[in-house]
Amino acid sequence: MKFYVEPDLCISCGACISICPEVFSWNDDDGKAKAIDGNVPDDLVDSATEAMESCPTEAIKKED
Ligand code: SF4
């Protein structure tokens, strides 16, 4: 399971990083959130999904 942030939709609220800092962090290049590259470990998928569902602009997507 991979997660990614669409930078154009991210408003830099920080919610995803607060909920799941193991997966989401700031992209220093543009000040938007980003997800880790590659597959999210199974034990973090629930937390990352909660972060995705908490995003106010639905900027976070996931794919198998
Ligand atoms: Fe950006 Fe959404 Fe994360 Fe807020 S919750 S920082 S809008 S990706």
PDB file of C-alpha atoms and ligand atoms in Angstrom:
ATOM      1  CA  MET A   1       0.000   0.000   0.000  1.00  0.00           C
ATOM      2  CA  LYS A   2       1.419   3.338  -1.099  1.00  0.00           C
ATOM      3  CA  PHE A   3       0.284   6.797  -0.078  1.00  0.00           C
ATOM      4  CA  TYR A   4       0.956  10.069  -1.810  1.00  0.00           C
ATOM      5  CA  VAL A   5       0.056  13.717  -1.434  1.00  0.00           C
ATOM      6  CA  GLU A   6      -1.144  15.862  -4.289  1.00  0.00           C
ATOM      7  CA  PRO A   7       0.786  19.092  -3.604  1.00  0.00           C
ATOM      8  CA  ASP A   8      -1.693  21.283  -5.461  1.00  0.00           C
ATOM      9  CA  LEU A   9      -4.416  20.242  -3.012  1.00  0.00           C
ATOM     10  CA  CYS A  10      -2.370  20.367   0.207  1.00  0.00           C
ATOM     11  CA  ILE A  11      -2.960  23.484   2.317  1.00  0.00           C
ATOM     12  CA  SER A  12      -0.150  22.624   4.755  1.00  0.00           C
ATOM     13  CA  CYS A  13      -2.464  22.228   7.750  1.00  0.00           C
ATOM     14  CA  GLY A  14      -0.242  19.553   9.290  1.00  0.00           C
ATOM     15  CA  ALA A  15      -3.047  17.174  10.291  1.00  0.00           C
ATOM     16  CA  CYS A  16      -1.587  14.160   8.496  1.00  0.00           C
ATOM     17  CA  ILE A  17       1.813  14.726  10.070  1.00  0.00           C
ATOM     18  CA  SER A  18       0.285  15.008  13.528  1.00  0.00           C
ATOM     19  CA  ILE A  19      -1.678  11.784  13.102  1.00  0.00           C
ATOM     20  CA  CYS A  20       0.943   9.669  11.357  1.00  0.00           C
ATOM     21  CA  PRO A  21       4.424  11.194  11.495  1.00  0.00           C
ATOM     22  CA  GLU A  22       5.941   7.825  10.612  1.00  0.00           C
ATOM     23  CA  VAL A  23       4.553   8.180   7.077  1.00  0.00           C
ATOM     24  CA  PHE A  24       3.934  11.899   6.504  1.00  0.00           C
ATOM     25  CA  SER A  25       6.396  14.755   6.792  1.00  0.00           C
ATOM     26  CA  TRP A  26       7.040  18.185   5.330  1.00  0.00           C
ATOM     27  CA  ASN A  27       8.553  18.588   1.912  1.00  0.00           C
ATOM     28  CA  ASP A  28      11.136  21.304   2.505  1.00  0.00           C
ATOM     29  CA  ASP A  29      11.080  22.198  -1.177  1.00  0.00           C
ATOM     30  CA  ASP A  30       7.497  23.411  -1.324  1.00  0.00           C
ATOM     31  CA  GLY A  31       6.236  23.462   2.278  1.00  0.00           C
ATOM     32  CA  LYS A  32       3.603  20.834   1.537  1.00  0.00           C
ATOM     33  CA  ALA A  33       3.197  17.429   3.129  1.00  0.00           C
ATOM     34  CA  LYS A  34       4.678  14.332   1.551  1.00  0.00           C
ATOM     35  CA  ALA A  35       4.452  10.621   2.189  1.00  0.00           C
ATOM     36  CA  ILE A  36       7.326   8.189   2.392  1.00  0.00           C
ATOM     37  CA  ASP A  37       8.410   6.630  -0.871  1.00  0.00           C
ATOM     38  CA  GLY A  38       7.431   3.047  -1.499  1.00  0.00           C
ATOM     39  CA  ASN A  39       5.185   0.749   0.451  1.00  0.00           C
ATOM     40  CA  VAL A  40       3.927   1.763   3.863  1.00  0.00           C
ATOM     41  CA  PRO A  41       4.614  -1.019   6.385  1.00  0.00           C
ATOM     42  CA  ASP A  42       1.487  -3.014   7.247  1.00  0.00           C
ATOM     43  CA  ASP A  43       1.479  -1.881  10.857  1.00  0.00           C
ATOM     44  CA  LEU A  44       1.262   1.765   9.765  1.00  0.00           C
ATOM     45  CA  VAL A  45      -1.479   1.431   7.138  1.00  0.00           C
ATOM     46  CA  ASP A  46      -4.326   2.034   9.601  1.00  0.00           C
ATOM     47  CA  SER A  47      -2.665   5.155  10.969  1.00  0.00           C
ATOM     48  CA  ALA A  48      -1.839   6.447   7.485  1.00  0.00           C
ATOM     49  CA  THR A  49      -5.413   5.791   6.375  1.00  0.00           C
ATOM     50  CA  GLU A  50      -6.720   7.747   9.371  1.00  0.00           C
ATOM     51  CA  ALA A  51      -4.436  10.603   8.346  1.00  0.00           C
ATOM     52  CA  MET A  52      -5.732  10.402   4.780  1.00  0.00           C
ATOM     53  CA  GLU A  53      -9.335  10.509   5.956  1.00  0.00           C
ATOM     54  CA  SER A  54      -8.551  13.504   8.181  1.00  0.00           C
ATOM     55  CA  CYS A  55      -7.145  15.607   5.363  1.00  0.00           C
ATOM     56  CA  PRO A  56      -9.510  18.567   4.905  1.00  0.00           C
ATOM     57  CA  THR A  57      -8.818  18.848   1.187  1.00  0.00           C
ATOM     58  CA  GLU A  58      -8.612  15.143   0.321  1.00  0.00           C
ATOM     59  CA  ALA A  59      -5.074  15.708  -0.907  1.00  0.00           C
ATOM     60  CA  ILE A  60      -3.908  12.266   0.211  1.00  0.00           C
ATOM     61  CA  LYS A  61      -4.437   9.262  -2.021  1.00  0.00           C
ATOM     62  CA  LYS A  62      -3.504   5.633  -1.641  1.00  0.00           C
ATOM     63  CA  GLU A  63      -2.989   2.806  -4.057  1.00  0.00           C
ATOM     64  CA  ASP A  64      -2.312  -0.887  -3.704  1.00  0.00           C
TER      65      ASP A  64
HETATM   66 FE1  SF4 B   1      -1.734  18.764   3.460  1.00  0.00          FE
HETATM   67 FE2  SF4 B   1      -3.899  17.257   3.880  1.00  0.00          FE
HETATM   68 FE3  SF4 B   1      -1.651  16.798   5.235  1.00  0.00          FE
HETATM   69 FE4  SF4 B   1      -3.100  18.987   5.759  1.00  0.00          FE
HETATM   70  S1  SF4 B   1      -3.749  16.847   6.100  1.00  0.00           S
HETATM   71  S2  SF4 B   1      -0.849  18.898   5.542  1.00  0.00           S
HETATM   72  S3  SF4 B   1      -3.845  19.504   3.687  1.00  0.00           S
HETATM   73  S4  SF4 B   1      -1.946  16.573   3.001  1.00  0.00           S
END
